[in-house]
């Protein structure tokens, strides 16, 4: 219930006069309008540019890119996207950096970052380089990390090396849709506790070298060169979209020459000729 | 904070059109602006809220009382907010979002913004202009140019003869 009105001094006619019918939403300041636009889909936010001159550029300040997965993202979206891309990208990257920083300084054990947005997954972010190179800094401690899952994040070879050296407890590493990943090397002695490795939809991936004594499961997609060494515990291997002959033969020969107790081997052969 | 005596502390808020409202401190401190005043010890007398009119303040206080009576259950709070905003017209929503902004009440602010966004969704340009009282100050040529610039966004949106 409303608070008890102690006294009523005058009616509120003035308010009605000040806010006439003609400026109902215009009296909201830009930052509130941007808040509202940020809740709309990108398409609808851009659409507001035609309302009036004040709205012409407002949508470019939205801080959330909200794609509608049901709308096909064709040329138009690209176009709209390009318009605010640079600015948004900077802002977005800043957010990502903040999230990761936030998580790491709080000693998370499981860090999952999924930036996949419908079909428009070309908008990847990188990992915060300043965080990754600040390896001497005492407050940034990656040690507790056990699970790292990065989707649609531009993870590089160097990033993977970095996490390997900084996260001695890392048991699970998942990278999905990083176009910057070319050659991956996950190698270590008995102290490498990594159990699960998953590299999917990294379409530029050329070679993978794994030498991990505690590894139990490995998931790969479209790999051209695979080298497995010292994987005595590997029991589950899955190669999705192994449709290229190269991938399959490479994969099979790599597994064959390894002396291990494989229990499950999944080869997704869709489109195999 | 409330005194240990068992009687909850009550604050008196004054709108910009001089209406006075009493509200339990525990509910009022949902507003960070008011909470800061309370913590700084300047909430003893009447708290003037110069940017909020009486009608809006009454509504905000209804919200404060309603939401603070719900125990920590995000689902229930959300359904309370939805219900609270469901019968508000746009004019009231605009007043509320301004008040929430001034009072620094993020939960109300987010809920009202979401409600306004929801009203705008899937509506034609003409409809939004009329509903929100936006005056189109583009010349027909300018408007056509803006539409051309973002042609893709108007696909599938009904065109209607505006104004």
Coordinates of C-alpha atoms in Angstrom, one line a residue:
Chain A
X1 CA 0.0 0.0 0.0
X2 CA 1.1 3.5 -0.6
X3 CA 2.7 5.4 2.3
X4 CA 0.2 7.2 4.4
X5 CA -0.3 10.7 3.2
X6 CA 0.3 12.9 6.2
X7 CA -1.0 16.1 4.6
X8 CA -1.9 17.3 1.2
X9 CA -0.9 20.8 0.4
X10 CA -1.9 21.2 -3.2
X11 CA -3.0 19.3 -6.2
X12 CA -0.5 18.5 -8.9
X13 CA -1.8 20.5 -11.8
X14 CA 1.6 21.9 -12.4
X15 CA 3.0 18.6 -13.2
X16 CA 0.5 18.0 -15.9
X17 CA 1.2 21.4 -17.5
X18 CA 5.0 20.9 -17.5
X19 CA 4.8 17.5 -19.1
X20 CA 2.5 18.1 -22.0
X21 CA 1.5 15.3 -24.4
X22 CA 4.1 16.1 -26.9
X23 CA 7.2 15.2 -25.0
X24 CA 6.3 12.1 -23.1
X25 CA 9.5 10.2 -23.8
X26 CA 11.7 13.1 -24.8
X27 CA 12.0 14.3 -21.2
X28 CA 13.9 11.1 -20.4
X29 CA 17.6 11.8 -20.5
X30 CA 19.8 10.1 -23.1
X31 CA 21.3 7.6 -20.7
X32 CA 17.9 6.3 -19.7
X33 CA 16.9 6.0 -23.3
X34 CA 20.1 4.1 -24.0
X35 CA 19.3 1.8 -21.1
X36 CA 15.9 1.1 -22.7
X37 CA 17.4 0.7 -26.2
X38 CA 19.9 -1.8 -24.9
X39 CA 17.1 -4.0 -24.0
X40 CA 15.7 -4.2 -27.5
X41 CA 17.1 -6.4 -30.2
X42 CA 19.8 -4.7 -32.3
X43 CA 17.4 -4.5 -35.2
X44 CA 14.8 -2.7 -33.2
X45 CA 17.3 -0.4 -31.6
X46 CA 18.6 0.7 -35.0
X47 CA 15.1 1.1 -36.1
X48 CA 14.5 3.9 -33.6
X49 CA 17.0 6.1 -35.5
X50 CA 14.1 7.1 -37.8
X51 CA 11.9 8.4 -34.9
X52 CA 13.4 11.9 -34.8
X53 CA 16.7 13.6 -35.1
X54 CA 17.4 13.1 -31.4
X55 CA 17.1 9.4 -31.9
X56 CA 19.3 9.3 -34.9
X57 CA 22.5 8.3 -33.1
X58 CA 21.2 7.1 -29.7
X59 CA 21.2 3.5 -30.6
X60 CA 24.9 3.6 -31.3
X61 CA 25.4 3.9 -27.6
X62 CA 23.7 0.7 -26.6
X63 CA 25.9 -1.5 -24.5
X64 CA 24.3 -4.8 -25.2
X65 CA 24.2 -6.3 -28.6
X66 CA 21.1 -8.3 -28.5
X67 CA 20.7 -10.3 -31.7
X68 CA 17.4 -11.9 -32.5
X69 CA 18.3 -15.5 -33.5
X70 CA 15.0 -15.7 -35.5
X71 CA 16.0 -13.0 -37.8
X72 CA 18.4 -14.0 -40.5
X73 CA 21.5 -12.0 -40.1
X74 CA 22.3 -11.0 -43.6
X75 CA 24.0 -8.1 -45.2
X76 CA 21.8 -5.7 -43.4
X77 CA 22.9 -6.8 -39.9
X78 CA 26.5 -6.7 -40.9
X79 CA 25.9 -3.1 -42.1
X80 CA 24.2 -2.1 -38.9
X81 CA 26.8 -3.9 -37.0
X82 CA 29.7 -2.2 -38.7
X83 CA 28.3 1.2 -37.8
X84 CA 28.7 0.7 -34.1
X85 CA 31.2 -2.0 -34.2
X86 CA 34.4 -0.3 -33.3
X87 CA 33.0 1.6 -30.4
X88 CA 30.9 -1.3 -29.1
X89 CA 33.8 -3.7 -29.6
X90 CA 36.0 -1.5 -27.4
X91 CA 33.2 -1.3 -24.8
X92 CA 32.4 -5.0 -25.1
X93 CA 36.0 -6.0 -24.8
X94 CA 36.2 -3.9 -21.7
X95 CA 33.3 -5.7 -20.2
X96 CA 34.9 -9.1 -21.1
X97 CA 38.1 -8.0 -19.5
X98 CA 36.2 -6.9 -16.4
X99 CA 34.4 -10.2 -16.1
X100 CA 37.5 -12.2 -16.4
X101 CA 39.4 -10.0 -14.0
X102 CA 36.5 -10.2 -11.6
X103 CA 36.4 -14.0 -11.8
X104 CA 40.1 -14.5 -11.5
X105 CA 40.8 -12.3 -8.6
X106 CA 38.0 -14.1 -6.7
X107 CA 39.8 -17.4 -7.3
X108 CA 37.2 -19.1 -9.3
X109 CA 37.7 -22.8 -10.1
X110 CA 35.5 -22.9 -13.1
X111 CA 35.5 -20.1 -15.6
X112 CA 33.1 -20.3 -18.5
X113 CA 32.9 -17.5 -21.1
X114 CA 30.4 -18.0 -23.9
X115 CA 30.2 -15.1 -26.3
X116 CA 28.3 -17.0 -28.9
X117 CA 25.4 -14.8 -30.2
X118 CA 23.0 -16.6 -32.5
X119 CA 24.4 -16.9 -36.0
X120 CA 26.5 -13.8 -35.8
X121 CA 29.3 -15.4 -34.0
X122 CA 31.9 -13.4 -36.0
X123 CA 32.0 -11.0 -33.2
X124 CA 34.6 -12.6 -31.1
X125 CA 36.5 -11.0 -28.3
X126 CA 40.1 -11.7 -27.3
X127 CA 41.3 -12.5 -23.8
X128 CA 42.5 -9.5 -21.9
X129 CA 46.2 -9.4 -22.9
X130 CA 47.1 -7.1 -20.0
X131 CA 45.8 -9.7 -17.7
X132 CA 47.6 -12.5 -19.4
X133 CA 51.0 -10.8 -19.6
X134 CA 50.8 -9.4 -16.1
X135 CA 52.2 -12.7 -15.0
X136 CA 54.3 -11.4 -12.2
X137 CA 51.5 -9.5 -10.5
X138 CA 50.8 -11.2 -7.2
X139 CA 47.1 -10.4 -7.0
X140 CA 46.2 -12.1 -10.3
X141 CA 46.4 -15.7 -9.4
X142 CA 45.2 -18.3 -11.9
X143 CA 46.2 -21.3 -9.7
X144 CA 42.8 -22.3 -8.4
X145 CA 41.3 -22.6 -11.9
X146 CA 40.2 -26.1 -12.7
X147 CA 37.8 -25.7 -15.6
X148 CA 38.3 -23.3 -18.4
X149 CA 35.6 -23.1 -21.0
X150 CA 35.9 -20.4 -23.7
X151 CA 33.4 -20.2 -26.5
X152 CA 33.5 -17.7 -29.3
X153 CA 36.5 -16.1 -27.7
X154 CA 39.6 -15.6 -29.8
X155 CA 41.9 -17.8 -27.9
X156 CA 45.4 -18.1 -29.3
X157 CA 48.1 -20.6 -29.0
X158 CA 49.9 -18.3 -26.6
X159 CA 46.8 -18.1 -24.4
X160 CA 46.7 -21.8 -24.1
X161 CA 50.3 -22.0 -23.2
X162 CA 49.8 -19.3 -20.7
X163 CA 46.9 -21.1 -19.0
X164 CA 48.9 -24.3 -19.0
X165 CA 51.8 -22.7 -17.2
X166 CA 49.7 -20.7 -14.8
X167 CA 47.0 -23.2 -13.9
X168 CA 48.6 -26.3 -12.4
X169 CA 45.2 -27.6 -11.3
X170 CA 43.5 -27.2 -14.7
X171 CA 41.5 -30.4 -15.4
X172 CA 39.3 -29.4 -18.2
X173 CA 40.0 -27.1 -21.1
X174 CA 37.3 -26.3 -23.7
X175 CA 37.8 -24.0 -26.7
X176 CA 35.0 -23.5 -29.1
X177 CA 34.9 -21.2 -32.1
X178 CA 38.2 -19.6 -31.8
X179 CA 39.4 -18.6 -35.3
X180 CA 42.8 -17.6 -34.0
X181 CA 43.8 -21.0 -33.0
X182 CA 46.2 -22.5 -35.5
X183 CA 48.5 -24.9 -33.7
X184 CA 47.9 -26.3 -30.3
X185 CA 50.4 -28.0 -28.1
X186 CA 49.3 -29.4 -24.8
X187 CA 52.4 -31.1 -23.4
X188 CA 53.5 -31.8 -19.9
X189 CA 54.9 -34.4 -17.5
X190 CA 53.1 -36.4 -14.8
X191 CA 52.2 -33.1 -13.1
X192 CA 49.9 -32.1 -15.9
X193 CA 46.6 -32.9 -14.4
X194 CA 44.5 -32.1 -17.5
X195 CA 41.8 -34.7 -17.9
X196 CA 39.5 -33.3 -20.6
X197 CA 40.5 -31.4 -23.7
X198 CA 37.9 -30.2 -26.2
X199 CA 38.7 -28.1 -29.3
X200 CA 35.7 -27.6 -31.5
X201 CA 34.8 -25.4 -34.4
X202 CA 38.2 -23.8 -34.4
X203 CA 38.1 -23.8 -38.2
X204 CA 41.7 -22.6 -38.7
X205 CA 43.1 -25.3 -36.6
X206 CA 46.1 -27.0 -38.3
X207 CA 47.8 -29.2 -35.8
X208 CA 47.3 -30.6 -32.4
X209 CA 49.9 -32.2 -30.3
X210 CA 48.9 -33.7 -27.0
X211 CA 51.2 -35.2 -24.4
X212 CA 49.2 -35.5 -21.3
X213 CA 49.6 -38.5 -19.0
X214 CA 46.3 -37.8 -17.1
X215 CA 44.1 -37.1 -20.1
X216 CA 41.0 -39.3 -20.2
X217 CA 38.9 -37.6 -22.9
X218 CA 39.7 -35.7 -26.1
X219 CA 37.2 -34.1 -28.4
X220 CA 38.4 -32.6 -31.7
X221 CA 36.9 -31.3 -34.8
X222 CA 38.5 -31.2 -38.3
X223 CA 42.1 -31.7 -37.5
X224 CA 44.7 -32.0 -40.1
X225 CA 47.7 -33.1 -38.1
X226 CA 47.3 -34.9 -34.8
X227 CA 50.1 -36.2 -32.6
X228 CA 49.3 -38.1 -29.4
X229 CA 52.1 -39.1 -27.1
X230 CA 52.1 -40.4 -23.5
X231 CA 48.3 -40.6 -23.1
X232 CA 48.0 -43.8 -21.2
X233 CA 44.7 -42.9 -19.6
X234 CA 42.9 -41.7 -22.7
X235 CA 39.7 -43.8 -22.9
X236 CA 37.3 -41.6 -24.8
X237 CA 38.0 -39.9 -28.1
X238 CA 35.5 -38.1 -30.2
X239 CA 36.2 -36.5 -33.6
X240 CA 33.3 -34.5 -34.8
X241 CA 32.8 -33.6 -38.5
X242 CA 35.7 -35.9 -39.4
X243 CA 34.5 -35.6 -42.9
X244 CA 37.7 -34.8 -44.6
X245 CA 39.7 -37.9 -45.5
X246 CA 42.7 -36.2 -44.1
X247 CA 41.1 -35.7 -40.7
X248 CA 40.0 -39.3 -40.5
X249 CA 43.1 -41.0 -41.6
X250 CA 45.3 -38.7 -39.5
X251 CA 43.1 -39.3 -36.5
X252 CA 43.0 -43.1 -36.9
X253 CA 46.7 -43.5 -37.5
X254 CA 47.4 -41.2 -34.6
X255 CA 45.2 -43.3 -32.3
X256 CA 46.5 -46.6 -33.7
X257 CA 50.1 -45.8 -33.0
X258 CA 49.4 -44.9 -29.4
X259 CA 49.6 -47.6 -26.9
X260 CA 46.5 -46.9 -24.8
X261 CA 43.3 -48.4 -23.6
X262 CA 40.7 -46.7 -25.7
X263 CA 37.1 -47.5 -24.7
X264 CA 35.0 -45.2 -26.7
X265 CA 35.9 -43.8 -30.2
X266 CA 33.3 -41.6 -31.9
X267 CA 33.9 -40.4 -35.4
X268 CA 31.2 -38.3 -36.8
X269 CA 31.4 -39.0 -40.5
X270 CA 28.7 -36.8 -41.8
X271 CA 29.5 -35.9 -45.4
X272 CA 32.3 -38.4 -45.7
X273 CA 33.1 -39.4 -49.2
Chain B
X1 CA 18.6 1.3 11.1
X2 CA 15.5 0.5 13.1
X3 CA 15.8 1.0 16.8
X4 CA 15.9 -2.1 19.0
X5 CA 12.6 -1.0 20.7
X6 CA 10.5 -3.0 18.2
X7 CA 8.9 0.1 16.7
X8 CA 10.2 0.4 13.2
X9 CA 11.7 3.8 12.3
X10 CA 9.5 5.8 10.0
X11 CA 10.8 8.4 7.6
X12 CA 8.9 11.4 6.2
X13 CA 9.4 12.1 2.5
X14 CA 8.3 15.2 0.8
X15 CA 7.5 15.4 -2.9
X16 CA 8.3 18.4 -5.0
X17 CA 4.7 19.5 -4.9
X18 CA 4.8 19.4 -1.1
X19 CA 3.0 16.2 -0.3
X20 CA 4.2 14.4 2.7
X21 CA 4.5 10.6 3.0
X22 CA 5.5 8.5 5.8
X23 CA 7.3 5.2 5.0
X24 CA 9.1 2.6 7.0
X25 CA 12.8 3.2 6.9
X26 CA 13.4 -0.5 6.1
X27 CA 11.4 0.0 2.9
X28 CA 12.7 3.4 2.0
X29 CA 16.3 2.4 2.1
X30 CA 15.7 0.5 -1.1
X31 CA 16.6 3.9 -2.5
X32 CA 20.3 4.3 -2.3
X33 CA 19.8 8.0 -2.3
X34 CA 17.7 7.8 0.8
X35 CA 19.9 5.1 2.4
X36 CA 22.9 7.4 2.1
X37 CA 20.9 10.2 3.8
X38 CA 20.0 7.8 6.6
X39 CA 23.5 6.6 7.0
X40 CA 24.8 10.2 7.1
X41 CA 22.3 11.0 9.8
X42 CA 20.4 13.6 7.8
X43 CA 17.1 11.7 7.6
X44 CA 15.8 13.0 11.0
X45 CA 13.3 15.5 9.7
X46 CA 11.5 15.7 6.5
X47 CA 13.4 14.4 3.5
X48 CA 12.7 16.6 0.5
X49 CA 12.7 14.8 -2.9
X50 CA 12.9 17.7 -5.3
X51 CA 12.6 15.7 -8.5
X52 CA 9.6 13.5 -7.7
X53 CA 6.0 14.6 -7.7
X54 CA 3.4 13.3 -5.2
X55 CA 1.6 11.0 -7.5
X56 CA 4.8 9.3 -8.6
X57 CA 6.2 9.2 -5.1
X58 CA 3.0 7.5 -3.8
X59 CA 3.5 4.9 -6.5
X60 CA 7.2 4.4 -5.7
X61 CA 6.3 4.0 -2.0
X62 CA 3.7 1.4 -2.9
X63 CA 6.5 -0.4 -4.7
X64 CA 9.0 0.0 -1.8
X65 CA 6.5 -1.4 0.7
X66 CA 5.4 -4.2 -1.6
X67 CA 8.8 -5.4 -2.6
X68 CA 10.3 -5.2 0.8
X69 CA 7.5 -7.3 2.3
X70 CA 8.6 -10.2 0.1
X71 CA 11.4 -12.3 1.5
X72 CA 14.5 -13.0 -0.5
X73 CA 12.9 -14.8 -3.4
X74 CA 13.8 -13.4 -6.7
X75 CA 11.0 -15.2 -8.5
X76 CA 8.3 -13.7 -6.3
X77 CA 9.9 -10.3 -6.4
X78 CA 9.9 -10.4 -10.2
X79 CA 6.3 -11.4 -10.4
X80 CA 5.5 -8.6 -7.9
X81 CA 7.3 -6.1 -10.2
X82 CA 5.5 -7.4 -13.3
X83 CA 2.2 -7.1 -11.6
X84 CA 3.0 -3.7 -10.2
X85 CA 3.9 -2.3 -13.6
X86 CA 1.2 -4.1 -15.6
X87 CA -1.5 -1.4 -15.3
X88 CA 0.8 1.6 -15.6
X89 CA 0.4 3.8 -18.7
X90 CA 3.4 5.2 -20.5
X91 CA 3.2 8.5 -18.8
X92 CA 3.4 6.9 -15.4
X93 CA 6.3 4.6 -16.5
X94 CA 8.3 7.6 -17.7
X95 CA 7.7 9.4 -14.3
X96 CA 8.7 6.2 -12.5
X97 CA 11.9 5.7 -14.4
X98 CA 12.9 9.3 -13.8
X99 CA 12.1 8.9 -10.1
X100 CA 13.9 5.5 -9.8
X101 CA 16.9 7.1 -11.5
X102 CA 16.8 10.0 -9.0
X103 CA 16.3 7.8 -6.0
X104 CA 18.9 5.4 -7.3
X105 CA 16.7 2.3 -7.1
X106 CA 18.3 0.0 -9.7
X107 CA 15.7 -2.8 -9.3
X108 CA 12.8 -0.5 -10.1
X109 CA 14.8 1.3 -12.8
X110 CA 15.6 -2.0 -14.6
X111 CA 12.1 -3.2 -14.3
X112 CA 10.6 0.0 -15.7
X113 CA 13.2 0.2 -18.5
X114 CA 12.3 -3.4 -19.4
X115 CA 8.6 -2.6 -19.4
X116 CA 9.1 0.4 -21.7
X117 CA 11.3 -1.6 -24.0
X118 CA 8.6 -4.3 -24.1
X119 CA 6.1 -1.7 -25.1
X120 CA 8.3 -0.6 -28.0
X121 CA 9.0 -4.1 -29.3
X122 CA 7.6 -5.0 -32.6
X123 CA 5.9 -1.7 -33.1
X124 CA 5.9 0.5 -36.2
X125 CA 7.7 3.8 -36.2
X126 CA 4.4 5.7 -36.4
X127 CA 3.0 3.8 -33.5
X128 CA 6.0 4.6 -31.3
X129 CA 5.9 8.2 -32.3
X130 CA 2.2 8.5 -31.4
X131 CA 2.4 6.5 -28.2
X132 CA 5.4 8.2 -26.9
X133 CA 4.6 11.6 -28.2
X134 CA 7.7 12.0 -30.3
X135 CA 7.7 14.8 -32.7
X136 CA 9.2 13.9 -36.0
X137 CA 11.5 16.8 -36.9
X138 CA 13.0 15.1 -40.0
X139 CA 12.1 16.5 -43.4
X140 CA 10.6 13.8 -45.6
X141 CA 14.0 13.7 -47.5
X142 CA 16.0 13.3 -44.3
X143 CA 13.6 10.6 -43.0
X144 CA 14.0 8.7 -46.3
X145 CA 17.7 9.0 -46.0
X146 CA 17.8 7.6 -42.5
X147 CA 15.5 4.7 -43.6
X148 CA 17.8 4.1 -46.6
X149 CA 20.8 4.0 -44.3
X150 CA 19.4 1.3 -42.2
X151 CA 17.1 -0.3 -44.7
X152 CA 17.5 -3.8 -43.3
X153 CA 15.9 -2.8 -40.0
X154 CA 12.6 -1.9 -41.7
X155 CA 12.1 -5.2 -43.5
X156 CA 9.1 -6.9 -42.1
X157 CA 8.0 -3.9 -40.0
X158 CA 4.6 -2.6 -41.0
X159 CA 4.7 0.8 -42.5
X160 CA 1.9 3.1 -41.5
X161 CA 1.0 6.5 -42.5
X162 CA 2.2 8.4 -39.5
X163 CA 0.8 11.8 -38.4

